[in-house]
Amino acid sequence: MIYVDADACPVKAEIEAVATRHRTMAYMVSNGGLRPSPNPFVEMVFVADGPDVADMWIADRARAGDVVVTNDIPLAAKCVEAGARVLRPDGEPLDRANVGNALATRDLMTDLRAADPFRQGGGKPFSKADRSRFSNALETAMRAAQKEKPHGR
């Protein structure tokens, strides 16, 4: 299965295409505001408003053999711990080897922004190259996850 932290995810169309190709369910988890998809391999999951409600829904379900797409580092860390494969929307994989560093960097940047309110930095815009890199990474992750999937699921 593919679980997507969908509220601000820029690669929903790419996820839908890969889910269809692999005949795998993709759960687009959101607090609302997303258009339903007619694709039978895509299910929109609308959770209650509140901090981290969508993240908790995903973290409670993600296991080995699943792929999670998120930019949320704490959610990624929980999913990695549960055995799921995690990708950021730019195609960067997060795993046991790098999620700790990503979490530490996130915390450091939060502290720096709190200390200097003018340090907000918007980052670089999402590009076609990012989209392509993500599609390739998701395809690779799906193939690897299918080999890890526990029997009976």
Short mmCIF file of C-alpha atoms in Angstrom, two decimals:
data_model
loop_
_atom_site.label_atom_id
_atom_site.label_comp_id
_atom_site.label_asym_id
_atom_site.label_seq_id
_atom_site.Cartn_x
_atom_site.Cartn_y
_atom_site.Cartn_z
CA MET A 1 0.00 0.00 0.00
CA ILE A 2 0.98 3.61 -0.46
CA TYR A 3 0.14 6.09 2.27
CA VAL A 4 0.33 9.76 1.34
CA ASP A 5 0.45 12.76 3.65
CA ALA A 6 -1.61 14.50 1.00
CA ASP A 7 -2.44 18.01 2.25
CA ALA A 8 0.57 19.71 0.61
CA CYS A 9 1.83 16.85 -1.54
CA PRO A 10 2.84 18.08 -5.03
CA VAL A 11 3.13 14.58 -6.57
CA LYS A 12 -0.37 13.11 -6.16
CA ALA A 13 -0.76 12.49 -9.91
CA GLU A 14 2.53 10.58 -10.03
CA ILE A 15 1.50 8.49 -7.02
CA GLU A 16 -1.83 7.68 -8.66
CA ALA A 17 -0.07 6.55 -11.85
CA VAL A 18 2.32 4.24 -9.98
CA ALA A 19 -0.46 2.83 -7.78
CA THR A 20 -2.48 2.02 -10.89
CA ARG A 21 0.48 0.41 -12.64
CA HIS A 22 1.18 -1.78 -9.60
CA ARG A 23 -2.52 -2.36 -8.85
CA THR A 24 -1.85 -1.17 -5.30
CA MET A 25 -4.07 0.98 -3.10
CA ALA A 26 -2.92 4.54 -2.46
CA TYR A 27 -4.46 6.27 0.55
CA MET A 28 -4.43 10.07 0.23
CA VAL A 29 -4.78 11.20 3.84
CA SER A 30 -5.92 14.77 4.44
CA ASN A 31 -7.89 17.07 6.70
CA GLY A 32 -10.10 17.85 3.69
CA GLY A 33 -10.06 20.08 0.66
CA LEU A 34 -8.88 17.44 -1.83
CA ARG A 35 -10.94 16.36 -4.80
CA PRO A 36 -11.95 12.70 -4.78
CA SER A 37 -10.34 10.56 -7.45
CA PRO A 38 -12.40 8.23 -9.65
CA ASN A 39 -9.43 5.84 -9.72
CA PRO A 40 -10.33 2.57 -7.96
CA PHE A 41 -6.74 2.34 -6.64
CA VAL A 42 -6.96 5.70 -4.85
CA GLU A 43 -8.91 6.22 -1.66
CA MET A 44 -9.30 9.64 -0.12
CA VAL A 45 -9.15 9.46 3.66
CA PHE A 46 -10.43 12.56 5.41
CA VAL A 47 -9.47 12.81 9.07
CA ALA A 48 -10.64 15.27 11.73
CA ASP A 49 -8.98 18.66 11.98
CA GLY A 50 -6.24 18.85 14.53
CA PRO A 51 -2.50 18.75 14.82
CA ASP A 52 -0.96 15.58 13.44
CA VAL A 53 -4.26 13.68 13.04
CA ALA A 54 -3.39 12.68 9.46
CA ASP A 55 0.13 11.75 10.56
CA MET A 56 -1.22 9.52 13.34
CA TRP A 57 -3.61 7.79 10.90
CA ILE A 58 -0.70 6.95 8.60
CA ALA A 59 1.72 5.99 11.39
CA ASP A 60 -0.86 3.59 12.88
CA ARG A 61 -1.11 1.67 9.59
CA ALA A 62 2.27 1.79 7.81
CA ARG A 63 4.23 -1.46 7.98
CA ALA A 64 6.89 -3.42 6.09
CA GLY A 65 5.82 -3.74 2.47
CA ASP A 66 4.22 -0.27 2.46
CA VAL A 67 5.48 3.01 1.03
CA VAL A 68 4.82 6.34 2.75
CA VAL A 69 5.13 9.69 0.97
CA THR A 70 5.63 12.64 3.29
CA ASN A 71 7.71 15.72 3.95
CA ASP A 72 6.94 15.43 7.67
CA ILE A 73 10.13 14.18 9.31
CA PRO A 74 8.62 13.00 12.64
CA LEU A 75 6.02 11.00 10.67
CA ALA A 76 8.79 9.60 8.47
CA ALA A 77 10.74 8.50 11.55
CA LYS A 78 7.71 6.62 12.94
CA CYS A 79 7.06 4.91 9.61
CA VAL A 80 10.71 3.93 9.15
CA GLU A 81 10.64 2.46 12.66
CA ALA A 82 7.55 0.43 11.66
CA GLY A 83 9.44 -0.99 8.66
CA ALA A 84 7.81 1.05 5.87
CA ARG A 85 9.76 2.63 3.02
CA VAL A 86 9.52 6.43 3.12
CA LEU A 87 9.98 8.95 0.32
CA ARG A 88 9.91 12.71 0.34
CA PRO A 89 8.06 14.34 -2.58
CA ASP A 90 11.38 15.24 -4.21
CA GLY A 91 12.28 11.54 -4.35
CA GLU A 92 14.70 11.51 -1.40
CA PRO A 93 14.35 8.26 0.53
CA LEU A 94 14.32 8.39 4.31
CA ASP A 95 15.52 5.25 6.07
CA ARG A 96 17.20 4.06 9.25
CA ALA A 97 20.53 5.45 8.03
CA ASN A 98 19.40 9.05 7.48
CA VAL A 99 16.09 9.76 9.23
CA GLY A 100 17.84 10.60 12.52
CA ASN A 101 19.98 13.24 10.80
CA ALA A 102 16.91 14.64 9.01
CA LEU A 103 15.09 14.88 12.35
CA ALA A 104 18.06 16.64 13.99
CA THR A 105 18.33 19.09 11.07
CA ARG A 106 14.61 19.81 11.26
CA ASP A 107 14.87 20.53 14.98
CA LEU A 108 17.91 22.76 14.45
CA MET A 109 16.15 24.76 11.73
CA THR A 110 13.08 25.16 13.96
CA ASP A 111 15.30 26.55 16.71
CA LEU A 112 17.08 28.91 14.29
CA ARG A 113 13.78 30.24 12.92
CA ALA A 114 12.49 30.77 16.46
CA ALA A 115 15.64 32.71 17.39
CA ASP A 116 15.54 34.88 14.24
CA PRO A 117 12.02 35.54 12.93
CA PHE A 118 13.47 36.99 9.72
CA ARG A 119 15.11 33.63 8.88
CA GLN A 120 12.14 32.04 7.20
CA GLY A 121 13.68 30.88 3.91
CA GLY A 122 11.24 29.54 1.36
CA GLY A 123 13.49 26.93 -0.21
CA LYS A 124 13.69 26.24 -3.90
CA PRO A 125 10.57 25.80 -6.04
CA PHE A 126 9.44 22.28 -6.94
CA SER A 127 10.76 21.47 -10.43
CA LYS A 128 10.11 19.02 -13.26
CA ALA A 129 13.38 17.32 -12.29
CA ASP A 130 12.05 16.85 -8.72
CA ARG A 131 8.84 15.34 -10.13
CA SER A 132 10.79 12.97 -12.38
CA ARG A 133 13.18 11.99 -9.59
CA PHE A 134 10.17 11.26 -7.35
CA SER A 135 8.47 9.07 -10.00
CA ASN A 136 11.62 7.00 -10.43
CA ALA A 137 12.17 6.72 -6.68
CA LEU A 138 8.55 5.66 -6.09
CA GLU A 139 8.79 2.99 -8.77
CA THR A 140 11.99 1.65 -7.17
CA ALA A 141 10.47 1.78 -3.67
CA MET A 142 7.32 -0.05 -4.82
CA ARG A 143 9.33 -2.89 -6.35
CA ALA A 144 11.42 -3.25 -3.18
CA ALA A 145 8.37 -2.99 -0.88
CA GLN A 146 6.56 -5.74 -2.78
CA LYS A 147 9.44 -8.08 -1.99
CA GLU A 148 9.20 -7.16 1.71
CA LYS A 149 5.42 -7.51 1.99
CA PRO A 150 4.45 -10.00 4.69
CA HIS A 151 2.38 -12.93 3.45
CA GLY A 152 -1.34 -12.71 4.04
CA ARG A 153 -1.58 -8.95 3.58
#
